[in-house]
Amino acid sequence: MMKLRMNLRIDKSEIEGKVCENCGKPLTVEDVYARKIGNEIHYFCCSHCADAFERKMK
Amino acid sequence: MAIIMKDLVIIGYGAAGFASLIKANELGIKPILIGEGPIGGTCVNVGCVPSKKMLNIGEVYYKSRKYIKHDIYPPFLDSFKEKDLLISELRKKKYEDVISSSDVEIIEGKAHFISPHEVKVGNQIIEGKKFIIATGSSPKIPKISGLDKVGYWTNNEALSPDRKIDSLAIIGGGPLGLEFAQMYKRLGVDVIVFEALPVLLYGWEPEISLMAEKILRSEGIEVVTNVKVNEIKKGDGKIIVTNKGEVEVDEILVATGRKPNVDLNLENAKVELNENHGIKVDEELRTSNKDIYAAGDVIGGKMLEALAGKQGTIAAENAIMDFHKKIDMLSVPQVVFLQPNIANVGLTESEAEKIYKIKTSKVMMEEIAKANIIGEVEGFIKMVIEEESKRILGVHLVSENGAEIINEAALAIKMKANIDDIIDTIHVFPTMGESFRIAALSFKSDIKKMSCCI
């Protein structure tokens, strides 16, 4: 079989870092917060953004 | 047809089954042990032992490349042979020799219940007063168009590859997928990880999910989250078509979790299943049939070697002695053996804040003297405590030798220790384990303004 190195045909923008689901700020190890809303875990930069997101969901 | 009558019948000879056997012997019972496949089950054959050996080989070469700045990689197939030697040795020492010195009757074959107190193996019927089911788990394979036709690896094949590959796509960003990603990358293979959920290690602390991705990316591993794999096609290699594009690789590893092995005609034994498709048990590991217990992966909960062993022991004690022992699940630690290690025990911040008024603190490893001494400053330790009592509820970390640190955290949670108990315990300086005390101290003081030996 011919040996392949990986042939990646995925837009690099699709594999960029995570952002706060409320304000869009990039998430870092220093500033990240998770909350389970319904059956899903959502990712935010802080608990205030989680509160705001949850208010908007209601 | 032979009929055998026994006080205790253990089905499965992996970690949980062996623990049950050893405890049964300690309690003066000679059980029947029924099993199929290589003795020792998943852990020693295709689980913890071989994967950690391969990760260790990769780590040695990775650090060598880093320090001597010379592009050396492990010999691909010979590394797996080295692993095979270790497995043979440990399987003999920890399982075959243990069997030889145990008081047990072994029956090889697949067991099926034919009544609430009888199993059939081949042409033998074994009647038991009590049973312990410890049949483990198997890889769970998702339904993806073309996957079966094109072919794929599970952990079994990935730990004993039939050829050298140059590129690998891993479907699944859980503990198993991550360990294989780093393992293969450090063997010189191009690796990409696909995870359907928004982050790697979904459900772990979010800092850990982010750090896991950072660790993989820093080594050149591609990570794609929130992705749906639509189809697998054959090209020059194997093509994975997703909603975000496609990739062509030499091989595909499916690492989307494991399913309990419950193909035992359990309905004949009146044993019910739970929502995870594992055997439903109460806290004492008793199934819906009061004379049948279950232990290990077959329950469908946390699938961890050490937990399976403990469950096997407890199930045997409860079955034989009619004890009512339980396992403190809050203090069960879990590790992903990336380098640096990823580990947790207890509640996450979001779990804890639903129950308690809490405080959290996070100390980056660059604040720990030993991390600087050994040049491994990547990572952090996060502690979750109950605000009023200061009791430790959860510890989550990414650290060099983090698997060693988490044991102390597990003990602290099991003993319901608070941060003062840890602060008042002298820890050796300089060690990575000291980070656990410094995390406790960080609730009271600014650790950035402290000298080393506080």
Coordinates of C-alpha atoms in Angstrom, one line a residue:
Chain A
M1 CA 0.0 0.0 0.0
M2 CA 1.2 3.5 -0.8
K3 CA 2.2 5.3 2.4
L4 CA 0.5 8.6 2.9
R5 CA 1.5 11.5 5.1
M6 CA -1.8 13.1 6.2
N7 CA -3.6 14.9 3.4
L8 CA -5.7 17.5 5.2
R9 CA -8.4 19.2 3.3
I10 CA -10.0 21.1 6.2
D11 CA -10.1 24.9 6.4
K12 CA -7.7 25.9 9.2
S13 CA -10.3 28.4 10.4
E14 CA -12.4 25.4 11.4
I15 CA -9.8 24.2 13.8
E16 CA -9.1 27.4 15.7
G17 CA -9.5 27.9 19.4
K18 CA -12.6 28.1 21.5
V19 CA -14.5 31.3 22.3
C20 CA -17.0 32.3 25.0
E21 CA -20.5 31.3 23.9
N22 CA -21.9 34.6 25.2
C23 CA -19.4 37.4 24.4
G24 CA -17.1 35.7 21.9
K25 CA -13.9 36.3 23.9
P26 CA -11.2 33.7 23.3
L27 CA -11.2 31.1 26.1
T28 CA -7.9 30.5 27.9
V29 CA -6.9 28.1 30.7
E30 CA -6.9 31.2 33.0
D31 CA -10.3 32.4 32.0
V32 CA -12.8 29.7 31.3
Y33 CA -16.0 28.6 33.0
A34 CA -18.4 25.7 32.1
R35 CA -22.0 25.3 33.0
K36 CA -24.5 22.5 32.2
I37 CA -27.6 24.1 30.8
G38 CA -30.3 21.5 29.9
N39 CA -28.4 18.4 28.8
E40 CA -25.4 20.3 27.3
I41 CA -22.3 21.8 28.8
H42 CA -21.7 25.4 27.6
Y43 CA -18.3 27.2 27.7
F44 CA -17.9 30.8 28.8
C45 CA -15.1 33.2 29.9
C46 CA -16.7 33.8 33.3
S47 CA -19.8 33.0 35.4
H48 CA -21.3 36.4 34.5
C49 CA -21.3 35.5 30.8
A50 CA -22.9 32.1 31.8
D51 CA -25.6 34.0 33.7
A52 CA -26.2 36.3 30.8
F53 CA -26.3 33.4 28.3
E54 CA -28.8 31.5 30.6
R55 CA -31.0 34.6 30.8
K56 CA -31.1 34.9 27.0
M57 CA -32.0 31.2 26.7
K58 CA -35.1 31.6 29.0
Chain B
M1 CA -24.2 -33.1 30.5
A2 CA -22.1 -32.2 33.6
I3 CA -23.6 -30.2 36.4
I4 CA -21.4 -28.5 38.9
M5 CA -22.6 -26.9 42.1
K6 CA -20.6 -24.0 43.6
D7 CA -20.9 -21.4 46.4
L8 CA -19.5 -18.7 44.1
V9 CA -19.2 -18.4 40.3
I10 CA -17.2 -15.6 38.9
I11 CA -17.7 -14.8 35.2
G12 CA -14.8 -12.9 33.7
Y13 CA -11.1 -13.1 34.5
G14 CA -9.9 -9.5 34.1
A15 CA -9.2 -7.1 36.9
A16 CA -12.6 -7.3 38.6
G17 CA -12.8 -11.1 38.3
F18 CA -9.3 -11.6 39.7
A19 CA -10.0 -9.3 42.6
S20 CA -13.1 -11.3 43.4
L21 CA -11.2 -14.6 43.2
I22 CA -8.5 -13.3 45.6
K23 CA -11.0 -12.1 48.1
A24 CA -13.1 -15.3 47.8
N25 CA -9.9 -17.3 48.6
E26 CA -9.2 -15.0 51.6
L27 CA -12.7 -15.8 52.9
G28 CA -12.2 -19.5 52.5
I29 CA -14.2 -20.0 49.3
K30 CA -13.1 -21.9 46.2
P31 CA -14.9 -20.3 43.3
I32 CA -15.4 -21.3 39.7
L33 CA -13.8 -18.7 37.4
I34 CA -15.2 -18.7 33.9
G35 CA -13.5 -16.7 31.2
E36 CA -12.7 -16.4 27.5
G37 CA -9.9 -14.8 25.6
P38 CA -6.5 -13.9 27.0
I39 CA -6.3 -14.2 30.8
G40 CA -6.1 -10.8 32.5
G41 CA -8.8 -9.1 30.4
T42 CA -8.5 -5.6 28.9
C43 CA -6.0 -4.0 31.3
V44 CA -2.9 -6.1 30.9
N45 CA -3.6 -7.2 27.3
V46 CA -5.0 -4.3 25.4
G47 CA -5.6 -1.6 28.0
C48 CA -3.6 0.2 30.7
V49 CA -0.4 -1.8 30.6
P50 CA 0.4 -1.8 26.9
S51 CA -0.8 1.7 26.3
K52 CA 1.2 3.2 29.2
K53 CA 4.3 1.2 28.0
M54 CA 3.9 2.7 24.5
L55 CA 3.4 6.2 25.9
N56 CA 6.5 5.8 28.0
I57 CA 8.6 4.7 25.0
G58 CA 7.3 7.8 23.1
E59 CA 8.0 10.1 26.1
V60 CA 11.6 8.9 26.3
Y61 CA 12.2 9.7 22.7
Y62 CA 10.2 13.0 22.9
K63 CA 12.3 14.2 25.8
S64 CA 15.5 13.0 24.1
R65 CA 14.6 15.0 21.0
K66 CA 13.8 18.0 23.2
Y67 CA 17.1 18.0 25.2
I68 CA 19.7 16.7 22.7
K69 CA 18.0 18.5 19.8
H70 CA 18.5 15.4 17.6
D71 CA 15.6 14.1 15.4
I72 CA 15.3 10.6 16.8
Y73 CA 12.2 8.5 16.9
P74 CA 11.4 5.1 18.4
P75 CA 11.7 2.1 16.0
F76 CA 8.0 1.7 15.1
L77 CA 7.4 -2.1 15.1
D78 CA 10.2 -2.9 17.5
S79 CA 8.7 -0.6 20.1
F80 CA 5.5 -2.7 19.9
K81 CA 7.6 -5.9 20.3
E82 CA 9.1 -4.4 23.5
K83 CA 5.6 -3.8 24.7
D84 CA 4.6 -7.4 23.9
L85 CA 7.5 -8.6 26.1
L86 CA 6.3 -6.6 29.0
I87 CA 2.7 -7.8 28.6
S88 CA 3.9 -11.4 28.6
E89 CA 5.9 -10.9 31.8
L90 CA 3.2 -9.1 33.6
R91 CA 0.4 -11.4 32.5
K92 CA 2.5 -14.3 33.8
K93 CA 3.5 -12.7 37.1
K94 CA 0.2 -10.9 37.9
Y95 CA -2.4 -13.3 36.5
E96 CA -1.1 -16.8 35.4
D97 CA 1.1 -17.3 38.5
V98 CA -1.7 -15.9 40.7
I99 CA -4.1 -18.5 39.2
S100 CA -1.6 -21.2 39.9
S101 CA -1.3 -20.3 43.5
S102 CA -5.1 -19.8 44.0
D103 CA -7.7 -22.3 45.1
V104 CA -10.0 -22.1 42.0
E105 CA -11.5 -24.1 39.2
I106 CA -11.2 -22.5 35.8
I107 CA -13.6 -23.1 33.0
E108 CA -12.7 -21.5 29.6
G109 CA -15.6 -20.5 27.4
K110 CA -18.5 -18.2 27.0
A111 CA -21.1 -18.3 29.8
H112 CA -24.8 -17.8 29.3
F113 CA -27.4 -17.8 32.0
I114 CA -30.1 -20.4 31.6
S115 CA -31.9 -19.7 34.9
P116 CA -31.5 -17.3 37.9
H117 CA -28.9 -19.7 39.4
E118 CA -27.4 -21.5 36.5
V119 CA -25.0 -20.7 33.6
K120 CA -24.1 -22.9 30.7
V121 CA -20.6 -23.0 29.3
G122 CA -20.2 -25.4 26.3
N123 CA -21.8 -28.6 27.5
Q124 CA -21.4 -27.9 31.2
I125 CA -24.1 -26.4 33.5
I126 CA -22.8 -24.6 36.5
E127 CA -25.2 -24.0 39.4
G128 CA -24.1 -21.3 41.8
K129 CA -25.4 -19.9 45.1
K130 CA -23.9 -16.6 44.2
F131 CA -22.5 -15.1 41.0
I132 CA -20.3 -12.2 40.2
I133 CA -20.4 -10.9 36.7
A134 CA -17.2 -9.2 35.6
T135 CA -17.1 -9.6 31.9
G136 CA -15.7 -6.1 31.1
S137 CA -16.3 -4.0 28.0
S138 CA -15.5 -3.8 24.3
P139 CA -14.9 -1.0 21.9
K140 CA -18.1 0.9 20.9
I141 CA -18.2 1.4 17.2
P142 CA -20.4 4.3 15.8
K143 CA -22.5 3.8 12.7
I144 CA -20.7 5.7 10.0
S145 CA -21.3 5.1 6.3
G146 CA -18.4 3.2 4.8
L147 CA -16.5 2.5 8.1
D148 CA -17.0 -1.2 8.1
K149 CA -16.2 -1.5 4.4
V150 CA -13.0 0.6 4.5
G151 CA -11.9 -0.9 7.8
Y152 CA -10.6 0.6 11.0
W153 CA -8.6 0.0 14.1
T154 CA -9.8 -0.1 17.7
N155 CA -7.4 0.0 20.7
N156 CA -6.7 -3.7 20.1
E157 CA -5.2 -3.2 16.6
A158 CA -3.6 0.2 17.5
L159 CA -1.6 -1.6 20.2
S160 CA -0.5 -4.3 17.9
P161 CA -0.3 -2.8 14.4
D162 CA 0.3 -5.1 11.5
R163 CA 2.4 -2.5 9.6
K164 CA 4.1 0.9 10.0
I165 CA 1.8 3.7 9.2
D166 CA 2.6 7.4 8.5
S167 CA -0.7 9.0 9.3
L168 CA -3.6 8.3 11.7
A169 CA -7.1 9.8 12.1
I170 CA -8.6 9.3 15.5
I171 CA -12.4 9.5 15.9
G172 CA -13.1 10.4 19.5
G173 CA -11.5 13.0 21.8
G174 CA -11.9 11.2 25.1
P175 CA -9.1 9.8 27.3
L176 CA -8.5 6.8 25.0
G177 CA -8.3 9.0 21.8
L178 CA -6.0 11.5 23.4
E179 CA -3.6 8.9 24.7
F180 CA -3.3 7.2 21.3
A181 CA -2.9 10.6 19.6
Q182 CA 0.2 11.5 21.7
M183 CA 1.4 7.9 21.5
Y184 CA 1.3 7.7 17.7
K185 CA 2.6 11.3 17.2
R186 CA 5.6 10.5 19.3
L187 CA 6.2 7.4 17.2
G188 CA 6.6 9.7 14.2
V189 CA 3.1 9.4 12.8
D190 CA 0.9 12.4 11.6
V191 CA -2.2 12.5 13.8
I192 CA -5.6 14.2 13.6
V193 CA -8.3 13.9 16.3
F194 CA -12.0 14.4 15.5
E195 CA -14.4 15.0 18.4
A196 CA -18.1 15.5 17.9
L197 CA -18.6 17.5 21.0
P198 CA -17.4 21.1 21.5
V199 CA -14.3 20.2 23.4
L200 CA -11.9 17.4 24.1
L201 CA -12.5 15.5 27.4
Y202 CA -16.1 16.8 27.5
G203 CA -17.4 16.9 31.0
W204 CA -14.0 17.4 32.6
E205 CA -13.1 20.9 34.0
P206 CA -13.1 23.3 31.1
E207 CA -9.5 24.3 31.9
I208 CA -8.5 20.7 31.4
S209 CA -10.3 20.5 28.0
L210 CA -8.5 23.6 26.8
M211 CA -5.2 22.5 28.1
A212 CA -5.6 19.0 26.5
E213 CA -6.1 20.6 23.1
K214 CA -3.1 22.9 23.7
I215 CA -0.9 20.0 24.6
L216 CA -1.8 18.1 21.5
R217 CA -1.5 21.1 19.2
S218 CA 1.9 22.0 20.6
E219 CA 3.1 18.7 19.3
G220 CA 1.7 19.2 15.9
I221 CA -1.4 17.1 16.3
E222 CA -4.5 18.4 14.5
V223 CA -7.6 18.7 16.6
V224 CA -11.1 19.3 15.1
T225 CA -14.0 19.6 17.6
N226 CA -17.7 20.1 17.0
V227 CA -17.4 17.9 13.9
K228 CA -19.6 15.3 12.3
V229 CA -18.0 12.5 10.5
N230 CA -20.3 11.8 7.6
E231 CA -18.6 9.1 5.6
I232 CA -15.5 7.0 5.2
K233 CA -14.2 6.4 1.7
K234 CA -11.4 4.5 0.0
G235 CA -8.8 6.6 -1.8
D236 CA -5.1 6.0 -1.9
G237 CA -5.6 5.7 1.8
K238 CA -8.7 6.1 3.9
I239 CA -10.7 9.3 3.5
I240 CA -12.7 10.7 6.3
V241 CA -15.5 13.1 5.1
T242 CA -16.8 15.5 7.7
N243 CA -19.0 18.6 7.8
K244 CA -15.8 20.6 8.0
G245 CA -13.8 19.1 5.2
E246 CA -12.0 15.8 4.7
V247 CA -8.7 14.2 5.5
E248 CA -6.9 11.2 3.9
V249 CA -4.8 9.0 6.1
D250 CA -3.2 5.6 6.3
E251 CA -5.4 4.4 9.1
I252 CA -8.4 5.2 11.2
L253 CA -8.7 4.5 15.0
V254 CA -12.2 4.5 16.4
A255 CA -12.0 5.6 20.0
T256 CA -15.6 6.6 20.8
G257 CA -15.9 4.8 24.1
R258 CA -16.6 1.3 25.3
K259 CA -19.7 -0.8 25.7
P260 CA -20.3 -3.2 28.6
N261 CA -20.1 -6.9 27.7
V262 CA -23.6 -8.0 28.6
D263 CA -24.2 -10.8 26.1
L264 CA -25.0 -13.4 28.8
N265 CA -28.7 -14.0 28.4
L266 CA -29.2 -11.9 31.5
E267 CA -33.0 -12.0 31.1
N268 CA -32.9 -15.7 32.1
A269 CA -31.2 -14.6 35.3
K270 CA -33.7 -11.7 35.9
V271 CA -30.7 -9.2 35.8
E272 CA -31.7 -5.8 34.5
L273 CA -29.7 -3.3 32.5
N274 CA -29.2 0.4 33.3
E275 CA -29.3 3.5 31.1
N276 CA -25.7 3.0 30.0
H277 CA -26.6 -0.5 28.7
G278 CA -24.5 -1.9 31.6
I279 CA -25.7 -4.2 34.4
K280 CA -27.8 -2.2 36.9
V281 CA -26.5 -2.5 40.4
D282 CA -27.1 -0.9 43.7
E283 CA -24.4 0.8 45.8
E284 CA -23.5 -2.6 47.2
L285 CA -23.0 -3.9 43.6
R286 CA -26.0 -6.2 43.8
T287 CA -28.0 -6.6 40.6
S288 CA -31.8 -6.9 40.3
N289 CA -31.2 -10.6 41.2
K290 CA -30.2 -10.6 44.9
D291 CA -27.7 -13.5 44.4
I292 CA -25.9 -11.9 41.4
Y293 CA -23.4 -9.1 41.8
A294 CA -21.5 -7.2 39.1
A295 CA -18.2 -5.5 39.1
G296 CA -16.0 -3.5 36.7
D297 CA -16.6 -2.2 33.2
V298 CA -19.7 -4.4 32.8
I299 CA -21.6 -1.9 35.0
G300 CA -21.2 0.8 32.4
G301 CA -20.0 3.5 34.8
K302 CA -16.5 4.8 35.1
M303 CA -14.3 2.2 33.3
L304 CA -11.1 2.3 35.4
E305 CA -8.8 -0.6 36.2
A306 CA -8.3 0.3 39.9
L307 CA -12.0 0.8 40.4
A308 CA -12.8 -2.5 38.7
G309 CA -10.4 -4.2 41.1
K310 CA -12.0 -2.6 44.1
Q311 CA -15.5 -3.4 42.9
G312 CA -14.4 -7.0 42.4
T313 CA -13.2 -7.2 46.0
I314 CA -16.3 -5.5 47.4
A315 CA -18.7 -7.7 45.3
A316 CA -17.0 -10.8 46.7
E317 CA -17.2 -9.6 50.3
N318 CA -20.9 -8.6 49.9
A319 CA -21.8 -11.8 48.1
I320 CA -20.0 -14.2 50.4
M321 CA -20.3 -12.5 53.8
D322 CA -23.6 -10.7 53.1
F323 CA -21.8 -7.5 54.0
H324 CA -23.2 -4.1 52.9
K325 CA -19.9 -2.5 51.8
K326 CA -20.0 0.4 49.3
I327 CA -17.4 2.4 47.3
D328 CA -17.0 6.1 47.9
M329 CA -17.3 7.1 44.2
L330 CA -16.5 10.7 45.0
S331 CA -12.9 9.8 45.8
V332 CA -12.3 7.7 42.7
P333 CA -9.4 9.4 40.7
Q334 CA -9.1 9.3 37.0
V335 CA -6.1 10.0 34.8
V336 CA -5.4 10.6 31.2
F337 CA -1.8 9.5 30.7
L338 CA -0.8 12.3 28.3
Q339 CA 2.5 13.9 29.2
P340 CA 1.9 16.1 31.2
N341 CA -0.7 13.9 32.9
I342 CA -4.3 15.0 33.2
A343 CA -6.1 14.0 36.3
N344 CA -9.2 14.6 38.4
V345 CA -11.0 13.5 41.5
G346 CA -14.2 14.6 43.1
L347 CA -16.6 17.3 41.8
T348 CA -16.1 19.8 39.1
E349 CA -16.8 23.4 39.8
S350 CA -20.1 23.3 38.0
E351 CA -21.2 20.1 39.8
A352 CA -20.1 21.4 43.2
E353 CA -21.8 24.8 42.9
K354 CA -25.2 23.1 42.4
I355 CA -24.9 21.5 45.8
Y356 CA -22.6 23.7 48.0
K357 CA -21.5 27.3 48.3
I358 CA -18.0 26.9 47.0
K359 CA -14.7 28.6 46.3
T360 CA -12.2 27.6 43.7
S361 CA -8.5 28.3 43.3
K362 CA -6.1 27.6 40.4
V363 CA -2.3 27.5 40.7
M364 CA -0.3 27.4 37.5
M365 CA 2.6 24.9 37.5
E366 CA 5.1 27.7 36.8
E367 CA 4.6 28.7 40.4
I368 CA 5.9 25.3 41.6
A369 CA 9.6 25.2 42.2
K370 CA 10.0 21.6 41.1
A371 CA 8.2 22.2 37.8
N372 CA 10.9 24.9 37.1
I373 CA 13.7 22.6 38.2
I374 CA 12.7 19.9 35.8
G375 CA 11.7 22.3 33.1
E376 CA 8.1 21.0 32.9
V377 CA 6.0 24.1 33.8
E378 CA 3.0 23.3 31.6
G379 CA -0.2 22.8 33.5
F380 CA -2.1 23.8 36.6
I381 CA -3.8 22.5 39.7
K382 CA -7.4 23.6 40.5
M383 CA -9.1 23.0 43.8
V384 CA -12.8 23.2 44.6
I385 CA -13.7 23.6 48.3
E386 CA -16.9 24.1 50.3
E387 CA -16.7 27.7 51.4
E388 CA -17.6 27.4 55.1
S389 CA -16.0 24.1 56.1
K390 CA -13.1 24.5 53.6
R391 CA -13.6 20.8 52.8
I392 CA -12.0 19.7 49.6
L393 CA -14.6 18.7 47.1
G394 CA -12.6 18.4 43.9
V395 CA -9.1 18.5 42.5
H396 CA -8.3 18.8 38.8
L397 CA -4.9 19.1 37.3
V398 CA -2.5 19.0 34.4
S399 CA 1.0 18.3 35.6
E400 CA 4.2 16.4 35.0
N401 CA 3.7 13.3 37.2
G402 CA 0.1 14.4 37.9
A403 CA -1.0 10.8 38.2
E404 CA 1.1 10.6 41.4
I405 CA -0.3 13.9 42.8
I406 CA -3.9 12.9 42.3
N407 CA -3.6 10.0 44.8
E408 CA -3.1 12.4 47.7
A409 CA -6.1 14.4 46.5
A410 CA -8.2 11.2 46.4
L411 CA -7.2 10.4 50.0
A412 CA -8.0 14.0 51.1
I413 CA -11.5 13.7 49.6
K414 CA -12.1 10.2 51.0
M415 CA -11.0 11.4 54.5
K416 CA -13.1 14.6 54.1
A417 CA -10.0 16.7 54.7
N418 CA -10.2 20.5 54.5
I419 CA -7.5 22.8 53.2
D420 CA -6.0 23.3 56.7
D421 CA -5.3 19.6 56.9
I422 CA -3.3 19.8 53.8
I423 CA -1.6 23.1 54.7
D424 CA -0.6 21.6 58.0
T425 CA 0.9 18.6 56.4
I426 CA 4.6 19.1 55.6
H427 CA 5.2 18.2 52.0
V428 CA 8.7 17.4 50.7
F429 CA 10.4 20.3 48.9
P430 CA 10.9 20.3 46.0
T431 CA 8.3 18.0 44.6
M432 CA 5.5 18.2 42.1
G433 CA 3.3 16.8 44.9
E434 CA 3.9 20.0 46.8
S435 CA 1.6 21.7 44.3
F436 CA -1.4 20.1 46.1
R437 CA -0.4 21.9 49.3
I438 CA 0.2 25.2 47.5
A439 CA -3.2 24.9 45.9
A440 CA -4.7 24.6 49.4
L441 CA -2.6 27.5 50.6
S442 CA -3.7 29.7 47.7
F443 CA -7.1 30.1 49.3
K444 CA -5.5 32.0 52.2
S445 CA -2.5 33.7 50.7
D446 CA -1.1 35.2 47.5
I447 CA 1.3 32.4 46.6
K448 CA 3.1 34.6 44.1
K449 CA 4.4 36.6 47.1
M450 CA 5.8 33.6 48.9
S451 CA 9.3 32.2 49.2
C452 CA 9.8 28.5 48.4
C453 CA 9.4 26.8 51.9
I454 CA 6.3 28.3 53.3

